[in-house]
XYZ file of C-alpha atoms in Angstrom:
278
model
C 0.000 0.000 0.000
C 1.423 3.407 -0.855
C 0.909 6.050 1.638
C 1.408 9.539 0.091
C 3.706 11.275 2.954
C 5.418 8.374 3.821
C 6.091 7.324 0.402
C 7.737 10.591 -0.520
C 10.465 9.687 1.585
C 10.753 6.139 2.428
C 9.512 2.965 1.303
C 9.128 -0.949 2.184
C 10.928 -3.532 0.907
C 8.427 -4.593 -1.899
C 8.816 -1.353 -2.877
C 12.348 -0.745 -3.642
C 12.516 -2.297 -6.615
C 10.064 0.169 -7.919
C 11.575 2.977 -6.355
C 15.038 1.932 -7.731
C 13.882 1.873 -11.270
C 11.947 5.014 -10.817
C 15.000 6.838 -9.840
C 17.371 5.227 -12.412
C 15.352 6.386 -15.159
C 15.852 10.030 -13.901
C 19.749 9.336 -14.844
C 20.524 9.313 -11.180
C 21.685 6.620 -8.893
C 19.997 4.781 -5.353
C 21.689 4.110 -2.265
C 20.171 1.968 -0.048
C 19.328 2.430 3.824
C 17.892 -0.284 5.787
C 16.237 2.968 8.308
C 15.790 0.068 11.241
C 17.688 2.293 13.487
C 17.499 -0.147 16.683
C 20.228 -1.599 18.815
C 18.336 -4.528 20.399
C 17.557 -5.767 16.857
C 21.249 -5.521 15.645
C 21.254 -9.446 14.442
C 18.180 -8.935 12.465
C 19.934 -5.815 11.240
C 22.984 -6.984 10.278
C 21.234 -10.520 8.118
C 19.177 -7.320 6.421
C 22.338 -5.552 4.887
C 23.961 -8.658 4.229
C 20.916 -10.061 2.433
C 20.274 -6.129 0.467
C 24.110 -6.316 -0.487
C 23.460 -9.715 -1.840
C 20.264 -8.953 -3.660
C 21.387 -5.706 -4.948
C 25.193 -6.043 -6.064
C 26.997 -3.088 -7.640
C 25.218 -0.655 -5.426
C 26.019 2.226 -2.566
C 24.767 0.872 0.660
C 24.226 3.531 3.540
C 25.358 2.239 6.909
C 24.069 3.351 10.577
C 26.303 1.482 12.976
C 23.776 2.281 15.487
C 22.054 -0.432 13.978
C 24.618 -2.899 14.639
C 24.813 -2.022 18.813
C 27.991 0.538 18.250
C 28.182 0.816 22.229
C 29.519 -3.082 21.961
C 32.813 -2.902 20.086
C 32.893 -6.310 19.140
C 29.423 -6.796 17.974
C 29.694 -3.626 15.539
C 33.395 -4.464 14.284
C 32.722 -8.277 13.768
C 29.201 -7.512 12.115
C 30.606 -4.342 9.629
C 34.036 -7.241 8.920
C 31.633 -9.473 7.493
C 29.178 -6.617 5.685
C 32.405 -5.107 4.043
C 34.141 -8.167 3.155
C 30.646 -9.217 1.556
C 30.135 -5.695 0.091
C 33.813 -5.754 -1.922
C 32.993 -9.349 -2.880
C 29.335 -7.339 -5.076
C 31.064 -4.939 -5.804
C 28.991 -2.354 -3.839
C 30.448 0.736 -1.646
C 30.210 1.208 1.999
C 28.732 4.572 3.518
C 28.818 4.839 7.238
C 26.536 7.471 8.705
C 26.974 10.487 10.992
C 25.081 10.060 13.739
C 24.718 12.054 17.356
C 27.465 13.438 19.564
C 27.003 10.932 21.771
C 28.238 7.974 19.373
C 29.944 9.730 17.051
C 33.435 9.449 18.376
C 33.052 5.528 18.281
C 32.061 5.849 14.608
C 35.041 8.008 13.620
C 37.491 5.255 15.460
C 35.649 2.035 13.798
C 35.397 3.881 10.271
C 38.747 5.254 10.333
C 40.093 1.344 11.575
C 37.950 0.301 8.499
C 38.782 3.047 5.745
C 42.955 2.410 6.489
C 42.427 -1.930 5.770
C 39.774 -2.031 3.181
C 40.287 1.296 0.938
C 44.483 0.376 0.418
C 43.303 0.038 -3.486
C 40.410 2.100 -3.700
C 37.623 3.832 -1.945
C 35.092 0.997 -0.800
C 34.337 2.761 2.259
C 33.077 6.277 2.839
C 33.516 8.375 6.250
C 30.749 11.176 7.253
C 31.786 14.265 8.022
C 28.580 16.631 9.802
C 30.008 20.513 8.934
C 27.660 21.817 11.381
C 29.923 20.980 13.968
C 32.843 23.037 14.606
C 35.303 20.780 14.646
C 34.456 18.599 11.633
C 36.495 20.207 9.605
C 39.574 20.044 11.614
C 38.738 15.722 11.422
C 38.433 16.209 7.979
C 42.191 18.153 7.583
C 44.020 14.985 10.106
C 42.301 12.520 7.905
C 43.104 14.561 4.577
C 46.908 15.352 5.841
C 47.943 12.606 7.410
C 50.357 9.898 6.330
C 48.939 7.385 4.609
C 48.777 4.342 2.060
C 44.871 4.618 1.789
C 42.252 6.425 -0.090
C 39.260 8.416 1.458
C 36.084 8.519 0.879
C 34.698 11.739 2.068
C 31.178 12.044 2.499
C 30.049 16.240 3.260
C 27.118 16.624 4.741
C 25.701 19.447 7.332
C 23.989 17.261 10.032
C 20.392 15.920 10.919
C 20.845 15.501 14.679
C 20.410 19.170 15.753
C 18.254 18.511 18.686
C 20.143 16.204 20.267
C 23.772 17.795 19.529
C 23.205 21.318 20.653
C 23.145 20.529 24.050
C 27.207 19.821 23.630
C 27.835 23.118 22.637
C 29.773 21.597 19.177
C 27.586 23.447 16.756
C 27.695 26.791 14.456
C 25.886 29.610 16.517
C 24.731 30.488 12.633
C 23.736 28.919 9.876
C 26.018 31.107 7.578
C 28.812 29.335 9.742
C 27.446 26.244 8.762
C 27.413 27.180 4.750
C 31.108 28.399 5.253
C 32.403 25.491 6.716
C 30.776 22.908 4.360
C 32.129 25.530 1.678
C 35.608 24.866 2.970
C 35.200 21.606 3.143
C 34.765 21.268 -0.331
C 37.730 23.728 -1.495
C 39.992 21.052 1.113
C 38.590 18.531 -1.083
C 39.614 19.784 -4.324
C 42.995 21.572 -3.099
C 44.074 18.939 -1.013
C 42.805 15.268 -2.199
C 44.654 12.202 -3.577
C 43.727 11.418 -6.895
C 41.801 7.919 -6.320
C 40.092 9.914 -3.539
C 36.419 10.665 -3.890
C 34.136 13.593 -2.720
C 30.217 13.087 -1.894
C 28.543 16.031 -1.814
C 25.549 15.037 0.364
C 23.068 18.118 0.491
C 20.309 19.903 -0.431
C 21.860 23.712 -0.432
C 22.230 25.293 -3.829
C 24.781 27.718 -3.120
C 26.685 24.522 -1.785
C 26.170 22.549 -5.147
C 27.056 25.210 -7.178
C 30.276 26.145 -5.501
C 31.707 22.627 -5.969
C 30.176 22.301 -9.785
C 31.923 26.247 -10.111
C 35.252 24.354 -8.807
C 35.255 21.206 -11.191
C 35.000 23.973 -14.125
C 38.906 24.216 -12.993
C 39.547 21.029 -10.803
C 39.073 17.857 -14.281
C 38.047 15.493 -11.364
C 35.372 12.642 -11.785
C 35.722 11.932 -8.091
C 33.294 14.677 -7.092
C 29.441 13.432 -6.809
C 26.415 14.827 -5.419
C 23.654 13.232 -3.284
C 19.776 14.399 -1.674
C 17.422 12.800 -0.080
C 14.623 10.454 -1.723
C 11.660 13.445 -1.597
C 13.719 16.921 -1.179
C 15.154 18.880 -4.392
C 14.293 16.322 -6.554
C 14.053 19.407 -8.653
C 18.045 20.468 -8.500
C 18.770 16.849 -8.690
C 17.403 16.317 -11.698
C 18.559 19.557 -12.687
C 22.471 18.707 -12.230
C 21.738 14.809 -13.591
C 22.751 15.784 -16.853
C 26.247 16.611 -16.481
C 27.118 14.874 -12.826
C 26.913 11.921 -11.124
C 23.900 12.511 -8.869
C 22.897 9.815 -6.048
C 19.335 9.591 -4.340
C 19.618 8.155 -0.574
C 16.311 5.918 -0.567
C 15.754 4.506 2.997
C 13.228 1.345 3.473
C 11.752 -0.798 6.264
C 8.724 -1.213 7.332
C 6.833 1.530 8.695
C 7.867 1.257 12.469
C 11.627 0.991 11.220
C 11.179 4.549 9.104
C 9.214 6.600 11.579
C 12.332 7.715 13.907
C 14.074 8.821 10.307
C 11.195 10.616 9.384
C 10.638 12.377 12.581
C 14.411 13.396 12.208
C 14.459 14.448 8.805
C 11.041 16.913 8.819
C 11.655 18.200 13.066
C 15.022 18.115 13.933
C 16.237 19.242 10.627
C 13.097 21.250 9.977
C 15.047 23.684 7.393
C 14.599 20.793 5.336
C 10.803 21.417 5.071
C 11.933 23.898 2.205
C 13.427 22.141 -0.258
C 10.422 19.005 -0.444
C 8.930 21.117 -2.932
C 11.945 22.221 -4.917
């Protein structure tokens, strides 16, 4: 059963098949989020992505280690060792998600222990950096400057958790701030990067999109890509799907799974409410 709302942004499992083609033929290209967001159902979690990476080879699969009870090290590791030795086996790429202050610290340590074994030959796993936090893009300069015999996957976006990260006093007092610093993080991108590295653009700002198309007038790059939301500026993506690689995050589950994505997506990020339409 399609539900309008809900179906703007999310959709089951029967349904992704649909949804996939739907997008596809728009010239741009899914990634997959299994939205069940809970820890106590990190087994049944973890047998979803490994069954969607096996069903759907070839792809970008989003990742919330939440999912996979991050608070226990050795669940989380030994699950997302099997889910990335299965993903490079189908040829499909890794994104692990932002999430809230609380976590996030764990997630940079267990995707940064990830990104230096698995990406030696070539970006299979992507890192999430949230630019609404000041000191994102001071992670994202150690992991761009550092020694290494890896490639990065960087993966820009401005943050969804607002509510629940503001309280740690880690955030822009603006949103101009915000704009600036995912600017920046972009121009470190292009001035700084390794040439097997790759850039996601992951937003809905135009200014933002622009600013990095402006920069690959000068930068001949095919490592830059763009990414919104299933249901916000479809309009701009289909707008930039002519001349750039432009992805389309599609999150499924049953309803119960989407509804604490949802309620993140249109209150905590309410800004967001703006570009649905575009």
């Amino acid at each position: 059963m399609w539900i309008p709302i809900v179906n703007r942004f999310t959709c089951t499992r029967k349904q992704l098949p649909i949804i996939m083609r739907k997008i596809q033929k728009n010239n741009m290209t899914p990634i997959l989020d299994y939205s069940n967001e809970n820890k106590s159902q990190h087994q049944k979690n973890f047998h979803e992505i490994m069954d969607l990476i096996q069903t759907y080879p070839n792809r970008h699969i989003a990742i919330k280690l939440s999912a996979l009870n991050v608070q226990n090290r050795n669940d989380v590791e030994t699950y997302l060792e099997d889910i990335t030795k299965r993903a490079i086996q189908n040829k499909c790429k890794l994104l692990i998600d932002a999430e809230n202050y609380e976590i996030q610290d764990d997630i940079y340590d267990i995707s940064d222990k990830f990104i230096k074994h698995y990406n030696k030959q070539q970006v299979n796993i992507y890192k999430t950096y949230q630019l609404y936090r000041n000191d994102s893009l001071n992670v994202l300069k150690h992991d761009m400057f550092c020694e290494r015999d890896y490639f990065l996957g960087f993966k820009l976006v401005r943050g969804a958790y607002y509510n629940e990260d503001k309280k740690h006093n880690i955030l822009f007092d603006s949103i101009d701030e915000t704009h600036d610093n995912y600017n920046n993080g972009i121009d470190l991108f292009f001035n700084h990067s390794k040439q097997q590295d790759k850039l996601l653009c992951a937003t809905h700002n135009e200014d933002s999109v622009l600013h990095a198309i402006e920069l690959l007038k000068t930068h001949k790059t095919k490592q830059v890509h763009f990414a919104q939301l299933m249901g916000m500026s479809d309009k701009l993506s289909k707008q930039i799907s002519n001349e750039h690689h432009v992805f389309k995050y599609v999150p499924y589950g049953d309803f119960q799974d989407t509804l604490p994505y949802l309620i993140r997506r249109l209150y905590e990020n309410y800004p967001m409410l703006l570009n649905i339409f575009k």
